[in-house]
Amino acid sequence: MPRPTAAQLAYGSATVVLATLAMLLLSGVQSVVGVAVIALVALCLGLLVSVKAVRPRRTRVAHLVGTGRTDHATAATVASPSGRTVARPRVAASSRR
């Protein structure tokens, strides 16, 4: 599982804090069990928000390499020093010097 991004951590943390404060203020709960339930609900909501937050999208070339396919109009395959085949974006002939 990939590590969460800074944005995901920020969104999740802000959601937990704001949801906890809002639910405590709106519900008026004073018992320990009520506060624990609200805290648990806020943690679950924060986890949901952080997981669903926008992740950086892979480029078309990276996607094609990750799936083992290459689009020859987009990328050329080359061997890397580690022996793996990777995609390299093609440079148009007009931009070469």
PDB file of N, CA and C in Angstrom:
ATOM      1  N   MET A   1       0.851  -1.174   0.000  1.00  0.00           N
ATOM      2  CA  MET A   1       0.000   0.000   0.000  1.00  0.00           C
ATOM      3  C   MET A   1       0.896   1.235   0.000  1.00  0.00           C
ATOM      4  N   PRO A   2       0.643   2.188  -0.895  1.00  0.00           N
ATOM      5  CA  PRO A   2       1.481   3.384  -0.959  1.00  0.00           C
ATOM      6  C   PRO A   2       1.299   4.266   0.267  1.00  0.00           C
ATOM      7  N   ARG A   3       2.337   5.040   0.556  1.00  0.00           N
ATOM      8  CA  ARG A   3       2.276   5.955   1.695  1.00  0.00           C
ATOM      9  C   ARG A   3       1.337   7.107   1.382  1.00  0.00           C
ATOM     10  N   PRO A   4       0.648   7.629   2.427  1.00  0.00           N
ATOM     11  CA  PRO A   4      -0.254   8.761   2.187  1.00  0.00           C
ATOM     12  C   PRO A   4       0.536  10.032   1.870  1.00  0.00           C
ATOM     13  N   THR A   5      -0.054  10.872   1.066  1.00  0.00           N
ATOM     14  CA  THR A   5       0.575  12.141   0.717  1.00  0.00           C
ATOM     15  C   THR A   5       0.342  13.153   1.837  1.00  0.00           C
ATOM     16  N   ALA A   6       1.045  14.266   1.761  1.00  0.00           N
ATOM     17  CA  ALA A   6       0.872  15.316   2.768  1.00  0.00           C
ATOM     18  C   ALA A   6      -0.551  15.862   2.753  1.00  0.00           C
ATOM     19  N   ALA A   7      -1.123  15.975   1.566  1.00  0.00           N
ATOM     20  CA  ALA A   7      -2.502  16.471   1.465  1.00  0.00           C
ATOM     21  C   ALA A   7      -3.476  15.507   2.135  1.00  0.00           C
ATOM     22  N   GLN A   8      -3.262  14.216   1.947  1.00  0.00           N
ATOM     23  CA  GLN A   8      -4.154  13.240   2.579  1.00  0.00           C
ATOM     24  C   GLN A   8      -4.059  13.316   4.099  1.00  0.00           C
ATOM     25  N   LEU A   9      -2.845  13.457   4.624  1.00  0.00           N
ATOM     26  CA  LEU A   9      -2.688  13.582   6.076  1.00  0.00           C
ATOM     27  C   LEU A   9      -3.347  14.849   6.599  1.00  0.00           C
ATOM     28  N   ALA A  10      -3.183  15.938   5.869  1.00  0.00           N
ATOM     29  CA  ALA A  10      -3.782  17.202   6.297  1.00  0.00           C
ATOM     30  C   ALA A  10      -5.307  17.133   6.267  1.00  0.00           C
ATOM     31  N   TYR A  11      -5.879  16.613   5.180  1.00  0.00           N
ATOM     32  CA  TYR A  11      -7.335  16.494   5.079  1.00  0.00           C
ATOM     33  C   TYR A  11      -7.895  15.586   6.173  1.00  0.00           C
ATOM     34  N   GLY A  12      -7.244  14.458   6.389  1.00  0.00           N
ATOM     35  CA  GLY A  12      -7.718  13.517   7.399  1.00  0.00           C
ATOM     36  C   GLY A  12      -7.652  14.099   8.799  1.00  0.00           C
ATOM     37  N   SER A  13      -6.540  14.758   9.132  1.00  0.00           N
ATOM     38  CA  SER A  13      -6.382  15.347  10.468  1.00  0.00           C
ATOM     39  C   SER A  13      -7.382  16.472  10.698  1.00  0.00           C
ATOM     40  N   ALA A  14      -7.542  17.327   9.699  1.00  0.00           N
ATOM     41  CA  ALA A  14      -8.500  18.426   9.829  1.00  0.00           C
ATOM     42  C   ALA A  14      -9.923  17.891   9.985  1.00  0.00           C
ATOM     43  N   THR A  15     -10.239  16.835   9.263  1.00  0.00           N
ATOM     44  CA  THR A  15     -11.573  16.244   9.367  1.00  0.00           C
ATOM     45  C   THR A  15     -11.822  15.699  10.762  1.00  0.00           C
ATOM     46  N   VAL A  16     -10.829  15.010  11.338  1.00  0.00           N
ATOM     47  CA  VAL A  16     -10.996  14.449  12.683  1.00  0.00           C
ATOM     48  C   VAL A  16     -11.230  15.562  13.700  1.00  0.00           C
ATOM     49  N   VAL A  17     -10.407  16.589  13.655  1.00  0.00           N
ATOM     50  CA  VAL A  17     -10.525  17.674  14.636  1.00  0.00           C
ATOM     51  C   VAL A  17     -11.852  18.418  14.485  1.00  0.00           C
ATOM     52  N   LEU A  18     -12.171  18.817  13.268  1.00  0.00           N
ATOM     53  CA  LEU A  18     -13.398  19.594  13.053  1.00  0.00           C
ATOM     54  C   LEU A  18     -14.654  18.758  13.305  1.00  0.00           C
ATOM     55  N   ALA A  19     -14.646  17.500  12.887  1.00  0.00           N
ATOM     56  CA  ALA A  19     -15.817  16.650  13.119  1.00  0.00           C
ATOM     57  C   ALA A  19     -16.027  16.397  14.606  1.00  0.00           C
ATOM     58  N   THR A  20     -14.942  16.191  15.345  1.00  0.00           N
ATOM     59  CA  THR A  20     -15.060  15.974  16.787  1.00  0.00           C
ATOM     60  C   THR A  20     -15.631  17.206  17.479  1.00  0.00           C
ATOM     61  N   LEU A  21     -15.075  18.360  17.159  1.00  0.00           N
ATOM     62  CA  LEU A  21     -15.578  19.588  17.776  1.00  0.00           C
ATOM     63  C   LEU A  21     -17.044  19.840  17.426  1.00  0.00           C
ATOM     64  N   ALA A  22     -17.382  19.680  16.162  1.00  0.00           N
ATOM     65  CA  ALA A  22     -18.762  19.930  15.743  1.00  0.00           C
ATOM     66  C   ALA A  22     -19.734  18.973  16.430  1.00  0.00           C
ATOM     67  N   MET A  23     -19.400  17.689  16.452  1.00  0.00           N
ATOM     68  CA  MET A  23     -20.323  16.718  17.064  1.00  0.00           C
ATOM     69  C   MET A  23     -20.438  16.922  18.571  1.00  0.00           C
ATOM     70  N   LEU A  24     -19.329  17.271  19.238  1.00  0.00           N
ATOM     71  CA  LEU A  24     -19.404  17.509  20.682  1.00  0.00           C
ATOM     72  C   LEU A  24     -20.237  18.750  20.990  1.00  0.00           C
ATOM     73  N   LEU A  25     -20.046  19.805  20.206  1.00  0.00           N
ATOM     74  CA  LEU A  25     -20.812  21.034  20.450  1.00  0.00           C
ATOM     75  C   LEU A  25     -22.290  20.869  20.115  1.00  0.00           C
ATOM     76  N   LEU A  26     -22.592  20.159  19.041  1.00  0.00           N
ATOM     77  CA  LEU A  26     -23.986  20.013  18.620  1.00  0.00           C
ATOM     78  C   LEU A  26     -24.757  18.993  19.455  1.00  0.00           C
ATOM     79  N   SER A  27     -24.082  17.968  19.936  1.00  0.00           N
ATOM     80  CA  SER A  27     -24.794  16.922  20.675  1.00  0.00           C
ATOM     81  C   SER A  27     -24.935  17.240  22.162  1.00  0.00           C
ATOM     82  N   GLY A  28     -23.994  17.983  22.717  1.00  0.00           N
ATOM     83  CA  GLY A  28     -24.063  18.290  24.144  1.00  0.00           C
ATOM     84  C   GLY A  28     -23.779  17.085  25.029  1.00  0.00           C
ATOM     85  N   VAL A  29     -23.120  16.077  24.513  1.00  0.00           N
ATOM     86  CA  VAL A  29     -22.812  14.864  25.278  1.00  0.00           C
ATOM     87  C   VAL A  29     -21.796  15.192  26.356  1.00  0.00           C
ATOM     88  N   GLN A  30     -22.013  14.643  27.551  1.00  0.00           N
ATOM     89  CA  GLN A  30     -21.075  14.867  28.647  1.00  0.00           C
ATOM     90  C   GLN A  30     -20.578  13.569  29.245  1.00  0.00           C
ATOM     91  N   SER A  31     -21.138  12.451  28.857  1.00  0.00           N
ATOM     92  CA  SER A  31     -20.698  11.176  29.408  1.00  0.00           C
ATOM     93  C   SER A  31     -19.445  10.698  28.688  1.00  0.00           C
ATOM     94  N   VAL A  32     -18.675   9.877  29.371  1.00  0.00           N
ATOM     95  CA  VAL A  32     -17.434   9.347  28.807  1.00  0.00           C
ATOM     96  C   VAL A  32     -17.730   8.455  27.611  1.00  0.00           C
ATOM     97  N   VAL A  33     -18.774   7.660  27.698  1.00  0.00           N
ATOM     98  CA  VAL A  33     -19.129   6.759  26.600  1.00  0.00           C
ATOM     99  C   VAL A  33     -19.549   7.562  25.372  1.00  0.00           C
ATOM    100  N   GLY A  34     -20.305   8.615  25.558  1.00  0.00           N
ATOM    101  CA  GLY A  34     -20.736   9.459  24.440  1.00  0.00           C
ATOM    102  C   GLY A  34     -19.568  10.139  23.751  1.00  0.00           C
ATOM    103  N   VAL A  35     -18.624  10.635  24.543  1.00  0.00           N
ATOM    104  CA  VAL A  35     -17.432  11.276  23.973  1.00  0.00           C
ATOM    105  C   VAL A  35     -16.594  10.250  23.220  1.00  0.00           C
ATOM    106  N   ALA A  36     -16.484   9.039  23.753  1.00  0.00           N
ATOM    107  CA  ALA A  36     -15.720   7.984  23.088  1.00  0.00           C
ATOM    108  C   ALA A  36     -16.357   7.600  21.751  1.00  0.00           C
ATOM    109  N   VAL A  37     -17.676   7.518  21.710  1.00  0.00           N
ATOM    110  CA  VAL A  37     -18.375   7.188  20.461  1.00  0.00           C
ATOM    111  C   VAL A  37     -18.165   8.293  19.437  1.00  0.00           C
ATOM    112  N   ILE A  38     -18.256   9.540  19.856  1.00  0.00           N
ATOM    113  CA  ILE A  38     -18.044  10.664  18.936  1.00  0.00           C
ATOM    114  C   ILE A  38     -16.607  10.661  18.421  1.00  0.00           C
ATOM    115  N   ALA A  39     -15.647  10.389  19.291  1.00  0.00           N
ATOM    116  CA  ALA A  39     -14.248  10.340  18.870  1.00  0.00           C
ATOM    117  C   ALA A  39     -14.025   9.211  17.865  1.00  0.00           C
ATOM    118  N   LEU A  40     -14.636   8.065  18.094  1.00  0.00           N
ATOM    119  CA  LEU A  40     -14.498   6.931  17.175  1.00  0.00           C
ATOM    120  C   LEU A  40     -15.119   7.254  15.812  1.00  0.00           C
ATOM    121  N   VAL A  41     -16.279   7.869  15.811  1.00  0.00           N
ATOM    122  CA  VAL A  41     -16.931   8.259  14.555  1.00  0.00           C
ATOM    123  C   VAL A  41     -16.071   9.276  13.805  1.00  0.00           C
ATOM    124  N   ALA A  42     -15.497  10.241  14.528  1.00  0.00           N
ATOM    125  CA  ALA A  42     -14.643  11.250  13.888  1.00  0.00           C
ATOM    126  C   ALA A  42     -13.386  10.610  13.308  1.00  0.00           C
ATOM    127  N   LEU A  43     -12.805   9.648  14.005  1.00  0.00           N
ATOM    128  CA  LEU A  43     -11.621   8.954  13.476  1.00  0.00           C
ATOM    129  C   LEU A  43     -11.955   8.181  12.204  1.00  0.00           C
ATOM    130  N   CYS A  44     -13.091   7.520  12.200  1.00  0.00           N
ATOM    131  CA  CYS A  44     -13.508   6.778  10.997  1.00  0.00           C
ATOM    132  C   CYS A  44     -13.757   7.737   9.832  1.00  0.00           C
ATOM    133  N   LEU A  45     -14.384   8.858  10.110  1.00  0.00           N
ATOM    134  CA  LEU A  45     -14.634   9.855   9.071  1.00  0.00           C
ATOM    135  C   LEU A  45     -13.321  10.432   8.534  1.00  0.00           C
ATOM    136  N   GLY A  46     -12.359  10.698   9.421  1.00  0.00           N
ATOM    137  CA  GLY A  46     -11.053  11.196   8.997  1.00  0.00           C
ATOM    138  C   GLY A  46     -10.303  10.194   8.151  1.00  0.00           C
ATOM    139  N   LEU A  47     -10.398   8.922   8.504  1.00  0.00           N
ATOM    140  CA  LEU A  47      -9.765   7.868   7.710  1.00  0.00           C
ATOM    141  C   LEU A  47     -10.396   7.783   6.325  1.00  0.00           C
ATOM    142  N   LEU A  48     -11.703   7.867   6.267  1.00  0.00           N
ATOM    143  CA  LEU A  48     -12.404   7.820   4.984  1.00  0.00           C
ATOM    144  C   LEU A  48     -11.997   8.992   4.097  1.00  0.00           C
ATOM    145  N   VAL A  49     -11.937  10.180   4.672  1.00  0.00           N
ATOM    146  CA  VAL A  49     -11.564  11.364   3.896  1.00  0.00           C
ATOM    147  C   VAL A  49     -10.126  11.250   3.401  1.00  0.00           C
ATOM    148  N   SER A  50      -9.215  10.784   4.248  1.00  0.00           N
ATOM    149  CA  SER A  50      -7.813  10.697   3.828  1.00  0.00           C
ATOM    150  C   SER A  50      -7.605   9.638   2.757  1.00  0.00           C
ATOM    151  N   VAL A  51      -8.354   8.563   2.805  1.00  0.00           N
ATOM    152  CA  VAL A  51      -8.222   7.521   1.781  1.00  0.00           C
ATOM    153  C   VAL A  51      -8.816   7.987   0.457  1.00  0.00           C
ATOM    154  N   LYS A  52      -9.914   8.722   0.520  1.00  0.00           N
ATOM    155  CA  LYS A  52     -10.580   9.177  -0.700  1.00  0.00           C
ATOM    156  C   LYS A  52     -10.012  10.479  -1.255  1.00  0.00           C
ATOM    157  N   ALA A  53      -9.075  11.108  -0.548  1.00  0.00           N
ATOM    158  CA  ALA A  53      -8.470  12.353  -1.039  1.00  0.00           C
ATOM    159  C   ALA A  53      -7.739  12.066  -2.343  1.00  0.00           C
ATOM    160  N   VAL A  54      -7.596  13.082  -3.146  1.00  0.00           N
ATOM    161  CA  VAL A  54      -7.006  12.935  -4.477  1.00  0.00           C
ATOM    162  C   VAL A  54      -5.549  12.516  -4.357  1.00  0.00           C
ATOM    163  N   ARG A  55      -5.202  11.465  -5.087  1.00  0.00           N
ATOM    164  CA  ARG A  55      -3.818  11.006  -5.177  1.00  0.00           C
ATOM    165  C   ARG A  55      -3.225  11.513  -6.479  1.00  0.00           C
ATOM    166  N   PRO A  56      -1.910  11.693  -6.523  1.00  0.00           N
ATOM    167  CA  PRO A  56      -1.288  12.095  -7.785  1.00  0.00           C
ATOM    168  C   PRO A  56      -1.550  11.039  -8.859  1.00  0.00           C
ATOM    169  N   ARG A  57      -1.915  11.490 -10.057  1.00  0.00           N
ATOM    170  CA  ARG A  57      -2.220  10.563 -11.144  1.00  0.00           C
ATOM    171  C   ARG A  57      -0.945  10.159 -11.844  1.00  0.00           C
ATOM    172  N   ARG A  58      -0.910   8.923 -12.284  1.00  0.00           N
ATOM    173  CA  ARG A  58       0.225   8.445 -13.056  1.00  0.00           C
ATOM    174  C   ARG A  58       0.109   8.960 -14.476  1.00  0.00           C
ATOM    175  N   THR A  59       1.254   9.214 -15.076  1.00  0.00           N
ATOM    176  CA  THR A  59       1.246   9.674 -16.459  1.00  0.00           C
ATOM    177  C   THR A  59       0.867   8.512 -17.365  1.00  0.00           C
ATOM    178  N   ARG A  60       0.532   8.824 -18.591  1.00  0.00           N
ATOM    179  CA  ARG A  60       0.144   7.789 -19.549  1.00  0.00           C
ATOM    180  C   ARG A  60       1.284   6.804 -19.765  1.00  0.00           C
ATOM    181  N   VAL A  61       2.504   7.303 -19.863  1.00  0.00           N
ATOM    182  CA  VAL A  61       3.644   6.420 -20.094  1.00  0.00           C
ATOM    183  C   VAL A  61       3.862   5.515 -18.887  1.00  0.00           C
ATOM    184  N   ALA A  62       3.798   6.071 -17.679  1.00  0.00           N
ATOM    185  CA  ALA A  62       3.981   5.259 -16.483  1.00  0.00           C
ATOM    186  C   ALA A  62       2.884   4.208 -16.373  1.00  0.00           C
ATOM    187  N   HIS A  63       1.664   4.567 -16.741  1.00  0.00           N
ATOM    188  CA  HIS A  63       0.562   3.605 -16.704  1.00  0.00           C
ATOM    189  C   HIS A  63       0.804   2.473 -17.694  1.00  0.00           C
ATOM    190  N   LEU A  64       1.245   2.822 -18.892  1.00  0.00           N
ATOM    191  CA  LEU A  64       1.493   1.798 -19.899  1.00  0.00           C
ATOM    192  C   LEU A  64       2.614   0.863 -19.475  1.00  0.00           C
ATOM    193  N   VAL A  65       3.649   1.408 -18.857  1.00  0.00           N
ATOM    194  CA  VAL A  65       4.752   0.566 -18.396  1.00  0.00           C
ATOM    195  C   VAL A  65       4.297  -0.315 -17.248  1.00  0.00           C
ATOM    196  N   GLY A  66       3.498   0.250 -16.324  1.00  0.00           N
ATOM    197  CA  GLY A  66       3.017  -0.517 -15.184  1.00  0.00           C
ATOM    198  C   GLY A  66       2.135  -1.683 -15.584  1.00  0.00           C
ATOM    199  N   THR A  67       1.432  -1.570 -16.690  1.00  0.00           N
ATOM    200  CA  THR A  67       0.565  -2.646 -17.139  1.00  0.00           C
ATOM    201  C   THR A  67       1.264  -3.565 -18.128  1.00  0.00           C
ATOM    202  N   GLY A  68       2.524  -3.231 -18.471  1.00  0.00           N
ATOM    203  CA  GLY A  68       3.270  -4.081 -19.389  1.00  0.00           C
ATOM    204  C   GLY A  68       2.995  -3.789 -20.847  1.00  0.00           C
ATOM    205  N   ARG A  69       2.229  -2.743 -21.139  1.00  0.00           N
ATOM    206  CA  ARG A  69       1.943  -2.382 -22.525  1.00  0.00           C
ATOM    207  C   ARG A  69       2.671  -1.095 -22.858  1.00  0.00           C
ATOM    208  N   THR A  70       3.018  -0.937 -24.103  1.00  0.00           N
ATOM    209  CA  THR A  70       3.580   0.343 -24.536  1.00  0.00           C
ATOM    210  C   THR A  70       2.847   0.809 -25.767  1.00  0.00           C
ATOM    211  N   ASP A  71       2.651   2.075 -25.842  1.00  0.00           N
ATOM    212  CA  ASP A  71       2.040   2.706 -26.998  1.00  0.00           C
ATOM    213  C   ASP A  71       3.176   3.332 -27.783  1.00  0.00           C
ATOM    214  N   HIS A  72       3.487   2.780 -28.932  1.00  0.00           N
ATOM    215  CA  HIS A  72       4.671   3.196 -29.655  1.00  0.00           C
ATOM    216  C   HIS A  72       4.581   4.631 -30.149  1.00  0.00           C
ATOM    217  N   ALA A  73       3.404   5.194 -30.194  1.00  0.00           N
ATOM    218  CA  ALA A  73       3.289   6.595 -30.570  1.00  0.00           C
ATOM    219  C   ALA A  73       3.661   7.492 -29.398  1.00  0.00           C
ATOM    220  N   THR A  74       3.594   6.951 -28.179  1.00  0.00           N
ATOM    221  CA  THR A  74       3.851   7.741 -26.989  1.00  0.00           C
ATOM    222  C   THR A  74       5.224   7.463 -26.391  1.00  0.00           C
ATOM    223  N   ALA A  75       5.650   6.216 -26.398  1.00  0.00           N
ATOM    224  CA  ALA A  75       6.869   5.873 -25.680  1.00  0.00           C
ATOM    225  C   ALA A  75       7.693   4.848 -26.444  1.00  0.00           C
ATOM    226  N   ALA A  76       8.967   4.891 -26.192  1.00  0.00           N
ATOM    227  CA  ALA A  76       9.879   3.883 -26.714  1.00  0.00           C
ATOM    228  C   ALA A  76      10.394   3.100 -25.516  1.00  0.00           C
ATOM    229  N   THR A  77      10.557   1.814 -25.646  1.00  0.00           N
ATOM    230  CA  THR A  77      11.057   1.033 -24.535  1.00  0.00           C
ATOM    231  C   THR A  77      12.566   0.949 -24.614  1.00  0.00           C
ATOM    232  N   VAL A  78      13.214   1.089 -23.470  1.00  0.00           N
ATOM    233  CA  VAL A  78      14.663   1.000 -23.378  1.00  0.00           C
ATOM    234  C   VAL A  78      15.006   0.144 -22.174  1.00  0.00           C
ATOM    235  N   ALA A  79      16.179  -0.436 -22.179  1.00  0.00           N
ATOM    236  CA  ALA A  79      16.624  -1.241 -21.047  1.00  0.00           C
ATOM    237  C   ALA A  79      17.314  -0.328 -20.046  1.00  0.00           C
ATOM    238  N   SER A  80      16.946  -0.437 -18.782  1.00  0.00           N
ATOM    239  CA  SER A  80      17.573   0.359 -17.745  1.00  0.00           C
ATOM    240  C   SER A  80      18.797  -0.381 -17.227  1.00  0.00           C
ATOM    241  N   PRO A  81      19.656   0.261 -16.441  1.00  0.00           N
ATOM    242  CA  PRO A  81      20.832  -0.425 -15.908  1.00  0.00           C
ATOM    243  C   PRO A  81      20.488  -1.646 -15.057  1.00  0.00           C
ATOM    244  N   SER A  82      19.308  -1.660 -14.452  1.00  0.00           N
ATOM    245  CA  SER A  82      18.924  -2.804 -13.629  1.00  0.00           C
ATOM    246  C   SER A  82      18.429  -3.975 -14.466  1.00  0.00           C
ATOM    247  N   GLY A  83      18.309  -3.788 -15.777  1.00  0.00           N
ATOM    248  CA  GLY A  83      17.869  -4.860 -16.648  1.00  0.00           C
ATOM    249  C   GLY A  83      16.379  -4.842 -16.928  1.00  0.00           C
ATOM    250  N   ARG A  84      15.645  -3.985 -16.250  1.00  0.00           N
ATOM    251  CA  ARG A  84      14.207  -3.891 -16.494  1.00  0.00           C
ATOM    252  C   ARG A  84      13.952  -3.027 -17.713  1.00  0.00           C
ATOM    253  N   THR A  85      12.880  -3.321 -18.403  1.00  0.00           N
ATOM    254  CA  THR A  85      12.493  -2.519 -19.557  1.00  0.00           C
ATOM    255  C   THR A  85      11.598  -1.393 -19.080  1.00  0.00           C
ATOM    256  N   VAL A  86      11.959  -0.166 -19.416  1.00  0.00           N
ATOM    257  CA  VAL A  86      11.185   0.998 -19.002  1.00  0.00           C
ATOM    258  C   VAL A  86      10.821   1.814 -20.222  1.00  0.00           C
ATOM    259  N   ALA A  87       9.807   2.645 -20.076  1.00  0.00           N
ATOM    260  CA  ALA A  87       9.375   3.486 -21.194  1.00  0.00           C
ATOM    261  C   ALA A  87      10.058   4.841 -21.116  1.00  0.00           C
ATOM    262  N   ARG A  88      10.357   5.368 -22.250  1.00  0.00           N
ATOM    263  CA  ARG A  88      10.970   6.688 -22.358  1.00  0.00           C
ATOM    264  C   ARG A  88      10.152   7.466 -23.363  1.00  0.00           C
ATOM    265  N   PRO A  89       9.707   8.681 -23.006  1.00  0.00           N
ATOM    266  CA  PRO A  89       8.919   9.457 -23.964  1.00  0.00           C
ATOM    267  C   PRO A  89       9.730   9.749 -25.220  1.00  0.00           C
ATOM    268  N   ARG A  90       9.077   9.668 -26.354  1.00  0.00           N
ATOM    269  CA  ARG A  90       9.751   9.959 -27.619  1.00  0.00           C
ATOM    270  C   ARG A  90       9.855  11.457 -27.825  1.00  0.00           C
ATOM    271  N   VAL A  91      10.943  11.844 -28.422  1.00  0.00           N
ATOM    272  CA  VAL A  91      11.158  13.243 -28.745  1.00  0.00           C
ATOM    273  C   VAL A  91      10.884  13.398 -30.240  1.00  0.00           C
ATOM    274  N   ALA A  92      10.081  14.379 -30.585  1.00  0.00           N
ATOM    275  CA  ALA A  92       9.763  14.598 -31.985  1.00  0.00           C
ATOM    276  C   ALA A  92      11.024  14.942 -32.763  1.00  0.00           C
ATOM    277  N   ALA A  93      11.117  14.489 -34.007  1.00  0.00           N
ATOM    278  CA  ALA A  93      12.291  14.720 -34.824  1.00  0.00           C
ATOM    279  C   ALA A  93      12.523  16.209 -35.048  1.00  0.00           C
ATOM    280  N   SER A  94      11.480  16.996 -35.078  1.00  0.00           N
ATOM    281  CA  SER A  94      11.625  18.424 -35.316  1.00  0.00           C
ATOM    282  C   SER A  94      12.269  19.150 -34.144  1.00  0.00           C
ATOM    283  N   SER A  95      12.181  18.563 -32.921  1.00  0.00           N
ATOM    284  CA  SER A  95      12.763  19.231 -31.760  1.00  0.00           C
ATOM    285  C   SER A  95      14.188  18.784 -31.483  1.00  0.00           C
ATOM    286  N   ARG A  96      14.687  17.793 -32.208  1.00  0.00           N
ATOM    287  CA  ARG A  96      16.075  17.354 -32.039  1.00  0.00           C
ATOM    288  C   ARG A  96      17.007  18.309 -32.743  1.00  0.00           C
ATOM    289  N   ARG A  97      18.216  18.445 -32.230  1.00  0.00           N
ATOM    290  CA  ARG A  97      19.192  19.355 -32.846  1.00  0.00           C
ATOM    291  C   ARG A  97      20.400  18.589 -33.284  1.00  0.00           C
TER     292      ARG A  97
END
